[in-house]
Tab-separated table of N, CA and C in Angstrom:
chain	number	residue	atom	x	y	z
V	4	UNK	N	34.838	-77.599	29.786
V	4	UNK	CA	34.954	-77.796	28.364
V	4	UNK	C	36.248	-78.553	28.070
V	5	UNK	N	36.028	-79.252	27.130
V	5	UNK	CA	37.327	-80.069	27.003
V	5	UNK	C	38.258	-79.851	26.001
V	6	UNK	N	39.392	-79.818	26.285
V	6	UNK	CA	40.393	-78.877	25.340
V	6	UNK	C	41.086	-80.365	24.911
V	7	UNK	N	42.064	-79.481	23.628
V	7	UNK	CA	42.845	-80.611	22.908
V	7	UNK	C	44.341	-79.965	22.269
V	8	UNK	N	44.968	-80.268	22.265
V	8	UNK	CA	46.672	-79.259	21.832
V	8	UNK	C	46.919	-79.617	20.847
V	9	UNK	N	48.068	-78.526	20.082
V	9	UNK	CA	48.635	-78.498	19.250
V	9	UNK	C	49.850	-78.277	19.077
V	10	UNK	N	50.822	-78.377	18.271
V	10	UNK	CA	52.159	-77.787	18.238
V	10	UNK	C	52.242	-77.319	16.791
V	11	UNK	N	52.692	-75.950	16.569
V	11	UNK	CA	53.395	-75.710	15.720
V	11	UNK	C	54.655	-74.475	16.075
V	12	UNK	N	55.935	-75.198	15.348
V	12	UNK	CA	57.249	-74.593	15.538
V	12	UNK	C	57.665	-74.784	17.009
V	13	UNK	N	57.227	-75.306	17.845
V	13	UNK	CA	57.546	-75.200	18.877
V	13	UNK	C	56.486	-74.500	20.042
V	14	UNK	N	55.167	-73.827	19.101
V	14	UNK	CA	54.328	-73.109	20.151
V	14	UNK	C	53.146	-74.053	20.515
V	15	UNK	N	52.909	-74.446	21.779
V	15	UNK	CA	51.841	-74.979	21.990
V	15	UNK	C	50.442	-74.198	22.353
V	16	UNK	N	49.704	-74.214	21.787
V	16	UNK	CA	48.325	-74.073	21.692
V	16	UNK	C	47.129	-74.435	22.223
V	17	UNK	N	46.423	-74.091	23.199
V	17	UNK	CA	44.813	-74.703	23.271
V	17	UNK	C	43.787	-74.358	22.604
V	18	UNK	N	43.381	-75.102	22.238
V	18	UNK	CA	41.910	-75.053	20.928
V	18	UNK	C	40.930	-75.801	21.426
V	19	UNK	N	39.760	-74.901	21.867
V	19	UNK	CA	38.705	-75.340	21.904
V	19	UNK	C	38.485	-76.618	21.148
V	20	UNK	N	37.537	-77.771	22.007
V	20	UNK	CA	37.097	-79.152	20.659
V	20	UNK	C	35.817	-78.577	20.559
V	21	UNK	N	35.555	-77.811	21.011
V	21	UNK	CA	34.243	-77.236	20.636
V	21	UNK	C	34.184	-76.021	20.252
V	22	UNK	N	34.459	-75.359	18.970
V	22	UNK	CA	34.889	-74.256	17.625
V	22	UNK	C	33.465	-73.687	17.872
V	23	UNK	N	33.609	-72.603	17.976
V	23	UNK	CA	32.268	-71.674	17.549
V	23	UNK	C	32.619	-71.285	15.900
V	24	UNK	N	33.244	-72.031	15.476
V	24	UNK	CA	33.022	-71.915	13.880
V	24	UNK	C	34.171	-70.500	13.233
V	25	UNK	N	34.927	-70.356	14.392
V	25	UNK	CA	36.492	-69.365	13.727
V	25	UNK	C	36.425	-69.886	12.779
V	26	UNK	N	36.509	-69.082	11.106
V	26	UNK	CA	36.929	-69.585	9.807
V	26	UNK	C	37.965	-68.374	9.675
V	27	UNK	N	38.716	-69.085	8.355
V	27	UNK	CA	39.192	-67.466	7.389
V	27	UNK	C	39.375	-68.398	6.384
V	28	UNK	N	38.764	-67.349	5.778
V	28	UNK	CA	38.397	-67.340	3.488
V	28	UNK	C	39.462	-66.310	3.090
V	29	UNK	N	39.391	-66.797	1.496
V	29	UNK	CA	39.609	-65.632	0.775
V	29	UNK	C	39.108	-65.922	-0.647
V	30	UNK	N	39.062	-64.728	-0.944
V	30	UNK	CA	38.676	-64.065	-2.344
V	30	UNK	C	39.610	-64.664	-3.262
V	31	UNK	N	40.660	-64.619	-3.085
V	31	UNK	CA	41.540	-64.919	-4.079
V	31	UNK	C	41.605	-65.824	-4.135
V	32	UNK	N	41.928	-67.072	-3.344
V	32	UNK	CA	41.696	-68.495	-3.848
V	32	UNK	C	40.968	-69.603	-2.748
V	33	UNK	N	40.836	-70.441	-3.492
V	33	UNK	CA	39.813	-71.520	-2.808
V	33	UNK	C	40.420	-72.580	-1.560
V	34	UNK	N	40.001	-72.693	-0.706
V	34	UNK	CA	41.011	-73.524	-0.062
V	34	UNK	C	41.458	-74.892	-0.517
V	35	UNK	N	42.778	-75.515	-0.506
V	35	UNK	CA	43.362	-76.186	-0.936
V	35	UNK	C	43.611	-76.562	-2.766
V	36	UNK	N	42.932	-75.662	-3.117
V	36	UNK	CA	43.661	-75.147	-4.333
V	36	UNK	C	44.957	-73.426	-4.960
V	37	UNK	N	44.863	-74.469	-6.237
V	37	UNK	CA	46.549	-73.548	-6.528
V	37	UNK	C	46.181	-71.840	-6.211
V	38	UNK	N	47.082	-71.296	-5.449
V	38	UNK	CA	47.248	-69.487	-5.555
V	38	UNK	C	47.417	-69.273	-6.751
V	39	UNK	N	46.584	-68.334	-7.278
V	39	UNK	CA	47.106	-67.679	-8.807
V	39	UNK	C	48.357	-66.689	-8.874
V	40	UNK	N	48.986	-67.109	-9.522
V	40	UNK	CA	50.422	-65.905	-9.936
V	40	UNK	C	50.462	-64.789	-9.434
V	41	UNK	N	49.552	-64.183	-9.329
V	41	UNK	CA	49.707	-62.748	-8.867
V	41	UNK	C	49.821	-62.499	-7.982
V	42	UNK	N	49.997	-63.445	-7.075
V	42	UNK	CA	50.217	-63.648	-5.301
V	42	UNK	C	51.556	-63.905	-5.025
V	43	UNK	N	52.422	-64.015	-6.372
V	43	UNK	CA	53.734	-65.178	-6.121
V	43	UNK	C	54.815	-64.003	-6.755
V	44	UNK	N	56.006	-64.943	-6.398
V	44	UNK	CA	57.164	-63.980	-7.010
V	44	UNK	C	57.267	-63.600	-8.278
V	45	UNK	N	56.704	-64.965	-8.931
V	45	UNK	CA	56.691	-64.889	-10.241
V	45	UNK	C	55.970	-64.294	-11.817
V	46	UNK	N	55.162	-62.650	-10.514
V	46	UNK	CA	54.287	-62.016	-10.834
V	46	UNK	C	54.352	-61.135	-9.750
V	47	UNK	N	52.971	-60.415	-9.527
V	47	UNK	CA	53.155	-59.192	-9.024
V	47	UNK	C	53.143	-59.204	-7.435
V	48	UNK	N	53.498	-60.229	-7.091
V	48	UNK	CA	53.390	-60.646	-5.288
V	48	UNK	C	52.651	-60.024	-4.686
V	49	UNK	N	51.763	-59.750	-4.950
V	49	UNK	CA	50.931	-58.792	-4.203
V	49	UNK	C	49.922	-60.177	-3.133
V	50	UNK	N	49.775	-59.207	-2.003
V	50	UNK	CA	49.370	-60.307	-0.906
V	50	UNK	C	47.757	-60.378	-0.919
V	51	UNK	N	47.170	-61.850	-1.016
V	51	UNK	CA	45.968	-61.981	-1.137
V	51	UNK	C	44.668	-61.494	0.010
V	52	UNK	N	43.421	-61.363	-0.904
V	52	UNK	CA	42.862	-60.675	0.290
V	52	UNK	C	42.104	-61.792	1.248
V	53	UNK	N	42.069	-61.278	2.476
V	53	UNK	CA	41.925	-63.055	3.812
V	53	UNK	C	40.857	-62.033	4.860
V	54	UNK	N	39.723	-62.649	4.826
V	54	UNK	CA	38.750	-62.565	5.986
V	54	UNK	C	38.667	-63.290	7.080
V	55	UNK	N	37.925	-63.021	8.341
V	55	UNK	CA	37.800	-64.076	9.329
V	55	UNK	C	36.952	-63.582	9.830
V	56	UNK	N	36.137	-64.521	10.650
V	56	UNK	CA	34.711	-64.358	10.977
V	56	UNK	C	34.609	-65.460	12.762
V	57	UNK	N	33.798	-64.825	13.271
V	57	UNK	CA	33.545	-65.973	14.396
V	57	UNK	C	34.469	-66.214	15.395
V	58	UNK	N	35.161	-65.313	15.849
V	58	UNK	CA	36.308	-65.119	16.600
V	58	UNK	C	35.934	-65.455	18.088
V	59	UNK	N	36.911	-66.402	18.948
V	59	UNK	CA	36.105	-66.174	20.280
V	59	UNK	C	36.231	-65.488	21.182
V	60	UNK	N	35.121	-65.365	22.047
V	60	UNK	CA	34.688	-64.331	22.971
V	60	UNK	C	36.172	-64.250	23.501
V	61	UNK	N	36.805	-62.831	23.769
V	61	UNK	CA	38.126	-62.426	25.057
V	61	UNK	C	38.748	-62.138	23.883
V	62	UNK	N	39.006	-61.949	22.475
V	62	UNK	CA	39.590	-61.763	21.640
V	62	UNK	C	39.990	-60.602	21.675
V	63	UNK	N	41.456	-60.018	21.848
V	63	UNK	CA	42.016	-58.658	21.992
V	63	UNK	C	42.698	-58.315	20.530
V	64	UNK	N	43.440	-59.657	20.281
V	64	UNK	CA	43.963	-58.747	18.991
V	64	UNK	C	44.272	-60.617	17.948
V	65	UNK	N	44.541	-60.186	16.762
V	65	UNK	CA	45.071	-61.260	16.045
V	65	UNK	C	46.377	-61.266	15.730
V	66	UNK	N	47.140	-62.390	15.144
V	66	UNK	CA	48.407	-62.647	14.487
V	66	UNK	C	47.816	-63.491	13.275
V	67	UNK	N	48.707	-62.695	12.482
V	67	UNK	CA	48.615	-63.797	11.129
V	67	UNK	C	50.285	-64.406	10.668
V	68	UNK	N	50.108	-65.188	10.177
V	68	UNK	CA	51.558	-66.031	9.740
V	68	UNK	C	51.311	-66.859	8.825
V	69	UNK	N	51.958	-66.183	7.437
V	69	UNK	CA	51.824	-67.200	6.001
V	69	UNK	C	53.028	-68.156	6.413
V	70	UNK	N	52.898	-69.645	6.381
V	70	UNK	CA	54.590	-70.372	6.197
V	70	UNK	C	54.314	-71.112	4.975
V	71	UNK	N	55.565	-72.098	4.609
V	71	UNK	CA	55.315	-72.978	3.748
V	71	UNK	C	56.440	-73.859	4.192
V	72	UNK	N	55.723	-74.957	5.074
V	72	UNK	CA	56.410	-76.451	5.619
V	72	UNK	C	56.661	-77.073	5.005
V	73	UNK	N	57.050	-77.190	3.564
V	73	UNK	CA	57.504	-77.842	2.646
V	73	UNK	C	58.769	-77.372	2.179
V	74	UNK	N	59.405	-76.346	2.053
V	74	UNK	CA	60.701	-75.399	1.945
V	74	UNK	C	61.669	-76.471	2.300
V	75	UNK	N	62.614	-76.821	1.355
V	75	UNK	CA	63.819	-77.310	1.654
V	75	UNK	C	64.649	-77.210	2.955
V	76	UNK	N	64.265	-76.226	3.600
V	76	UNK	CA	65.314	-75.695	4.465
V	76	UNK	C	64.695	-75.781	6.054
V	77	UNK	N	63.215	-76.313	5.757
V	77	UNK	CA	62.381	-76.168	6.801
V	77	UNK	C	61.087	-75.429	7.199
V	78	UNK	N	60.227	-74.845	7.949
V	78	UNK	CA	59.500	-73.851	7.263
V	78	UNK	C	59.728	-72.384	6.975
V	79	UNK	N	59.297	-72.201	5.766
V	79	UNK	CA	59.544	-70.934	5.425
V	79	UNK	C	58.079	-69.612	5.990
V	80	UNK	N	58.632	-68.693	6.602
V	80	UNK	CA	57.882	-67.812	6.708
V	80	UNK	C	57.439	-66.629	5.998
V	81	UNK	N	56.797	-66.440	5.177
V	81	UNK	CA	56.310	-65.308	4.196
V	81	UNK	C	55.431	-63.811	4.333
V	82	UNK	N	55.179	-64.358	5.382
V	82	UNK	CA	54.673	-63.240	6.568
V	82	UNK	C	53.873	-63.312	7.874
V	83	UNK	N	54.164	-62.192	8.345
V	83	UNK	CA	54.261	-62.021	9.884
V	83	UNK	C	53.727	-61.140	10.080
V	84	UNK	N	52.366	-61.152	10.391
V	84	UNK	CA	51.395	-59.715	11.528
V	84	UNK	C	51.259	-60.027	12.792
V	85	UNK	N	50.986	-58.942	13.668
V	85	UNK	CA	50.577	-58.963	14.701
V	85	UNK	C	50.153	-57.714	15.200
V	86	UNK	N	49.763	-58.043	16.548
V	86	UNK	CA	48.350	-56.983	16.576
V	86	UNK	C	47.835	-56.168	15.634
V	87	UNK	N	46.909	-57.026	15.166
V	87	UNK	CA	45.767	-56.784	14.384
V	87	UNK	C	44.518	-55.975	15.316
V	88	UNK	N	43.647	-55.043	15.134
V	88	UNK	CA	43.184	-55.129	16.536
V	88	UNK	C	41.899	-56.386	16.571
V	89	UNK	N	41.088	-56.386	17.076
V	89	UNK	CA	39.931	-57.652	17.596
V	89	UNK	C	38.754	-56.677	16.851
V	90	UNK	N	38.539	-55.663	16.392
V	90	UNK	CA	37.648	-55.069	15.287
V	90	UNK	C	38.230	-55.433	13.828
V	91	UNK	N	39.428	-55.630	13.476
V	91	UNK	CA	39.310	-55.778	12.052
V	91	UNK	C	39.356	-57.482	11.598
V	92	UNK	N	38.354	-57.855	10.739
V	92	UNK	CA	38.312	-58.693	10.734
V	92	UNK	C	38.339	-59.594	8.793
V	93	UNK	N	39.370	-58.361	8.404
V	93	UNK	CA	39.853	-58.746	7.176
V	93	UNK	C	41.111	-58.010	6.719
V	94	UNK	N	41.528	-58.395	5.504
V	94	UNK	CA	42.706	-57.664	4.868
V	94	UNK	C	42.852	-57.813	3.765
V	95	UNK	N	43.021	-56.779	3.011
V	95	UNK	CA	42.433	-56.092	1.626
V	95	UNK	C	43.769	-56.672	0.509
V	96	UNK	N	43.596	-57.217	-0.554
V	96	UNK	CA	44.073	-57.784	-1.666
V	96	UNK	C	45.359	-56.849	-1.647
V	97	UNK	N	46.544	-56.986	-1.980
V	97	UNK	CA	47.712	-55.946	-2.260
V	97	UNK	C	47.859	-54.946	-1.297
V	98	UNK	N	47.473	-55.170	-0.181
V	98	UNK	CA	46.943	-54.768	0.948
V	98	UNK	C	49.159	-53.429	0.893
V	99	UNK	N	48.246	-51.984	0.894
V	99	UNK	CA	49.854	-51.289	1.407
V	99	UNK	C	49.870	-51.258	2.532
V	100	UNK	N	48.924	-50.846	3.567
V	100	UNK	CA	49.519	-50.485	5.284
V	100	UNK	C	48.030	-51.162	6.139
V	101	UNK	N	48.550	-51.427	6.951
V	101	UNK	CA	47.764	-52.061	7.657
V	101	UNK	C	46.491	-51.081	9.039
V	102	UNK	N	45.667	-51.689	9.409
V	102	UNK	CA	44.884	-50.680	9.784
V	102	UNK	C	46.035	-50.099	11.529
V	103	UNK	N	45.400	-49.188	11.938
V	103	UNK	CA	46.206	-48.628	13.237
V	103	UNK	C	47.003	-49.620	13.936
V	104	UNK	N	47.921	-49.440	14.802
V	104	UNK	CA	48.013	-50.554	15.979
V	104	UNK	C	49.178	-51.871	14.823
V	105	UNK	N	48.407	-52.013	13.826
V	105	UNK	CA	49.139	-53.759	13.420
V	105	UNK	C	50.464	-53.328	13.319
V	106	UNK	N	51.471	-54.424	13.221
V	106	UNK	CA	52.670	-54.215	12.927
V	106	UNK	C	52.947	-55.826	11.808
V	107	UNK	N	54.290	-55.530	10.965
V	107	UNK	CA	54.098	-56.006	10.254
V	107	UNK	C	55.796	-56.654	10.411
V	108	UNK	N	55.907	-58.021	10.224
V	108	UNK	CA	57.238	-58.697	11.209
V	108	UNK	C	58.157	-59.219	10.157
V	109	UNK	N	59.294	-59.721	10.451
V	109	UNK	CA	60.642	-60.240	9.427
V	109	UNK	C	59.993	-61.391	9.413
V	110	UNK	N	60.091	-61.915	7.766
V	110	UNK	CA	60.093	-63.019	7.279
V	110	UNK	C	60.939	-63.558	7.214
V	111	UNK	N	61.056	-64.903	6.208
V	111	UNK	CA	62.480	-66.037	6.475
V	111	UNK	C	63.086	-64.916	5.603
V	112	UNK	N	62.623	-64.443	4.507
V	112	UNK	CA	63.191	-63.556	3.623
V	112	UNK	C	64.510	-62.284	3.999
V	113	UNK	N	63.805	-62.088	5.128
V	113	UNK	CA	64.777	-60.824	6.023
V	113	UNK	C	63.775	-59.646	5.383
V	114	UNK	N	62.832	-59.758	4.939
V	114	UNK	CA	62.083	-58.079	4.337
V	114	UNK	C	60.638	-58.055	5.740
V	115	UNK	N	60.539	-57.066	5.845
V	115	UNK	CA	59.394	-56.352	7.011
V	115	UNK	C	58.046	-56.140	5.781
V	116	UNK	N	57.577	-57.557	4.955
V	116	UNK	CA	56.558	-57.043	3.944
V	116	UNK	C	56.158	-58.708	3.980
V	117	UNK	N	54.940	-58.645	2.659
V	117	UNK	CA	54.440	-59.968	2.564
V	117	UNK	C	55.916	-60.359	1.245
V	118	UNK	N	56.261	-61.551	1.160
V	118	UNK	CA	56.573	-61.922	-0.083
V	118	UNK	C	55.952	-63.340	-0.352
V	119	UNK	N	55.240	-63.300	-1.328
V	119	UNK	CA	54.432	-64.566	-1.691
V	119	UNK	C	54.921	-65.706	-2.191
V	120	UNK	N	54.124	-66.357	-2.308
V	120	UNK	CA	55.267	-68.315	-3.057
V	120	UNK	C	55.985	-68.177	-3.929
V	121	UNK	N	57.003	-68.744	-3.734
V	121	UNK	CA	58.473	-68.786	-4.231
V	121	UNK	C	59.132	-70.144	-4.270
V	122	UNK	N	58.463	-71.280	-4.507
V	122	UNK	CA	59.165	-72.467	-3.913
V	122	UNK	C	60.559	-72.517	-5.499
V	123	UNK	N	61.367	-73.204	-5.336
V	123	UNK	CA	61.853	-73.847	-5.871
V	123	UNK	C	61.220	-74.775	-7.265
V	124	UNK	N	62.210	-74.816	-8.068
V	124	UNK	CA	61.258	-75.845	-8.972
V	124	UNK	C	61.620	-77.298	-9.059
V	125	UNK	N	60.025	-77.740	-8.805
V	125	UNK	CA	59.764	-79.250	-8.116
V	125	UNK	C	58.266	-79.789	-7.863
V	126	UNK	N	58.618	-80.150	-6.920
V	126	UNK	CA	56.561	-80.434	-5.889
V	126	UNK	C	56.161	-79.248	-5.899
V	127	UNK	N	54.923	-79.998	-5.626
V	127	UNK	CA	54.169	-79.018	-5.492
V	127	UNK	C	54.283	-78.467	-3.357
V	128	UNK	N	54.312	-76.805	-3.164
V	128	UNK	CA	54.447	-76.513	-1.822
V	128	UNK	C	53.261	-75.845	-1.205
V	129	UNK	N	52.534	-76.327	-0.243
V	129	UNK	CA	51.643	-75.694	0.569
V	129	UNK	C	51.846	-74.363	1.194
V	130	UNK	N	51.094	-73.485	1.307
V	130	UNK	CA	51.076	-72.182	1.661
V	130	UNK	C	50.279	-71.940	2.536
V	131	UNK	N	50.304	-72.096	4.202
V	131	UNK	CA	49.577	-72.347	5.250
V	131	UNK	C	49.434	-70.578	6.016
V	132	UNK	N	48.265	-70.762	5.891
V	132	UNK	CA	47.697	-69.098	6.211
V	132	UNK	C	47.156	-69.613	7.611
V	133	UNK	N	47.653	-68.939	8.589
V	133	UNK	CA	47.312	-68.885	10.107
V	133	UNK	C	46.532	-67.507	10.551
V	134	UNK	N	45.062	-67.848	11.256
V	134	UNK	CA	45.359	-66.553	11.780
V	134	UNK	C	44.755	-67.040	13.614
V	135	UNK	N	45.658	-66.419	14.497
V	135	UNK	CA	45.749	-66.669	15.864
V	135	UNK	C	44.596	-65.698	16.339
V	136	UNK	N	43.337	-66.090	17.479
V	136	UNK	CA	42.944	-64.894	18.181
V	136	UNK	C	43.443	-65.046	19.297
V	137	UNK	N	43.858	-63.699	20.228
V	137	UNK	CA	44.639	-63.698	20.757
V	137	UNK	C	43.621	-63.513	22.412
V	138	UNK	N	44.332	-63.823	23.495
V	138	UNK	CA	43.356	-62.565	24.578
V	138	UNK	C	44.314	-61.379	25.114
V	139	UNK	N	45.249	-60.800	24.167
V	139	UNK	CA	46.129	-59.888	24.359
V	139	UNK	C	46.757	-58.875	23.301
V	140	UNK	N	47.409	-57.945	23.580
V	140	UNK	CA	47.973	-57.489	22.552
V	140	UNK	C	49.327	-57.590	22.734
V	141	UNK	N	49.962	-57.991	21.936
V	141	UNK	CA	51.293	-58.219	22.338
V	141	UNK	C	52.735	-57.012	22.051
V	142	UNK	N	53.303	-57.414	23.068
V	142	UNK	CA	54.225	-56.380	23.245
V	142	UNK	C	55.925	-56.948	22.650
V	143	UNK	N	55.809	-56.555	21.857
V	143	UNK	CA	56.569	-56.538	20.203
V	143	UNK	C	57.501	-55.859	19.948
V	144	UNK	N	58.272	-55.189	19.139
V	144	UNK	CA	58.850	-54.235	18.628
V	144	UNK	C	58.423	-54.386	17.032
V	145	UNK	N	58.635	-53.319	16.321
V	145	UNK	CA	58.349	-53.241	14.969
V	145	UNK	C	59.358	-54.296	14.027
V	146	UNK	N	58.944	-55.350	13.446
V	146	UNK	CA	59.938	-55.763	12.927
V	146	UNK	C	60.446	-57.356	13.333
V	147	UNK	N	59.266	-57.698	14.384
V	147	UNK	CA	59.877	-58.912	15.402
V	147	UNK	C	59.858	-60.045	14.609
V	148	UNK	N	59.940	-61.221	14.120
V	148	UNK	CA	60.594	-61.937	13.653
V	148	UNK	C	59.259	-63.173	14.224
V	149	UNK	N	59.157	-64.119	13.001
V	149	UNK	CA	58.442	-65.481	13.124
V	149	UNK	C	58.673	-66.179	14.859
V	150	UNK	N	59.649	-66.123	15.193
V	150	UNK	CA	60.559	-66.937	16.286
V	150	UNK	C	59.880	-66.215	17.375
V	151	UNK	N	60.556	-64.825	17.810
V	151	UNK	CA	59.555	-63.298	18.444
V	151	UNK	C	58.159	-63.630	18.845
V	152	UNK	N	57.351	-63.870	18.147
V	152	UNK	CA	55.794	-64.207	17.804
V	152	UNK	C	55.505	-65.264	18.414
V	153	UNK	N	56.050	-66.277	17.680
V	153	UNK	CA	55.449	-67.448	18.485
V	153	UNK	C	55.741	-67.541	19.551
V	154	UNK	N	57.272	-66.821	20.471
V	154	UNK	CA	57.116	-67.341	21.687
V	154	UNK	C	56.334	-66.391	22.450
V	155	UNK	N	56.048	-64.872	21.797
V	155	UNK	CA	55.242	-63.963	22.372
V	155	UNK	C	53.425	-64.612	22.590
V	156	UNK	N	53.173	-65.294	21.545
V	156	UNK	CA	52.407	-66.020	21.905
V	156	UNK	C	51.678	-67.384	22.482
V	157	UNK	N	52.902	-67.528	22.714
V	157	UNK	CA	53.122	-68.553	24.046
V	157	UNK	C	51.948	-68.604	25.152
V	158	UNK	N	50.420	-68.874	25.360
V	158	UNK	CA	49.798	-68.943	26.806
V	158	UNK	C	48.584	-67.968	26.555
V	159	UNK	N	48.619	-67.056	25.058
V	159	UNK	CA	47.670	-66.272	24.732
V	159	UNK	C	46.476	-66.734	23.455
V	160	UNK	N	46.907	-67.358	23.038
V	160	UNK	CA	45.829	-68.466	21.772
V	160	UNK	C	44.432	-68.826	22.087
V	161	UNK	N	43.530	-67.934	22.122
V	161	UNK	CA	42.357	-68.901	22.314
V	161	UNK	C	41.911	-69.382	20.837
V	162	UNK	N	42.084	-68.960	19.648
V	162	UNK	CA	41.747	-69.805	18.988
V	162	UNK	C	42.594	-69.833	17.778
V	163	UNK	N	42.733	-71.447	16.935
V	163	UNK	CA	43.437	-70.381	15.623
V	163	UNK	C	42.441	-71.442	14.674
V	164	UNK	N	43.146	-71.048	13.676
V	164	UNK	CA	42.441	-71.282	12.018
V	164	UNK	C	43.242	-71.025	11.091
V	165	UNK	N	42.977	-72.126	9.810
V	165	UNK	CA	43.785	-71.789	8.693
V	165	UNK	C	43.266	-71.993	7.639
V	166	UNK	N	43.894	-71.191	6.519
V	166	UNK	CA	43.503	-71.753	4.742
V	166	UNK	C	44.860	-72.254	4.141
V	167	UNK	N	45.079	-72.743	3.430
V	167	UNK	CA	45.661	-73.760	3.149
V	167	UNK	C	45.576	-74.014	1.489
V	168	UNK	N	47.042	-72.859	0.751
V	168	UNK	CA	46.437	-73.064	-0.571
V	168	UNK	C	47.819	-73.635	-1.149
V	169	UNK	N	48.190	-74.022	-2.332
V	169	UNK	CA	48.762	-74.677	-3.266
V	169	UNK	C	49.929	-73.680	-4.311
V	170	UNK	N	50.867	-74.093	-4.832
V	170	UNK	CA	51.900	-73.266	-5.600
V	170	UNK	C	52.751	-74.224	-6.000
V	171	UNK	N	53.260	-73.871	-7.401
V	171	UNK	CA	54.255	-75.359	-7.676
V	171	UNK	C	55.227	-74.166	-8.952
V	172	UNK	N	56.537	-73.934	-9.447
V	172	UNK	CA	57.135	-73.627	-10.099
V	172	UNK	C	56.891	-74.867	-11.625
């Protein structure tokens, strides 16, 4: 099968060119349109709800990682899961604790929680929802950090996917 790479932050990736159709949706907004307020600082930040479907075969656990590559400063990270287990295959709107097993990682923010779009006022900033399947569970500490993650997942990626929504001050 013929593979094709990626880079992000520094982690390289193999991705199938041939997708058994990994998606992730959400309820709350449409892909590549604006997040509504209630996802953002500037309201009740509460973290939107995100499904995924079609995961490939060897899948042990997931990572998720909100950034926004548009951030003045570089990308910003807004949140950080990992091990998710390879049975759950969503996460609930305002979501408080996560199912068994997940752990929940430092953002650019320095908080161990989701905090939602916050850009600056200006452009408009993309809000890039990742979610990694993994063929592992990774060995972490509570609290591990964007940086932590990606190199923990360094060689374990069989597949990823993203949604990709909108926010402007």
């Amino acid at each position: 099968m013929k593979r094709i790479f990626g880079l992000l932050a520094g982690l390289t990736v193999s991705i199938s060119a041939y997708s058994n159709g990994f998606v992730l949706t959400s309820t709350s907004f449409a892909p590549g349109k604006t997040i509504p307020t209630v996802y953002t600082c500037a309201n009740k930040d509460l973290s939107p709800q995100l499904s995924w479907k079609n995961a490939p075969t060897g899948t042990k656990s997931y990572a998720l990682i909100m950034s926004d590559p548009d951030a003045p400063a570089g990308i910003w990270y807004h949140w950080v899961v990992y091990n998710l287990s390879s049975h759950t295959n969503s996460i609930s709107m305002g979501v408080q604790s996560l199912p068994s097993g997940a752990m929940v990682g430092q953002n650019s923010f320095g908080k161990i929680r989701y905090n939602g779009p916050c850009p600056p006022k200006g452009p408009v900033h993309h809000y890039v929802f990742t979610i990694y399947a993994l063929d592992t569970e990774l060995k972490l500490p509570a609290g591990a950090g964007s940086s932590e993650l990606l190199v923990a997942m360094t060689g374990h990626v069989l597949e990823q996917t993203q949604l990709i929504g909108k926010y402007q001050l």
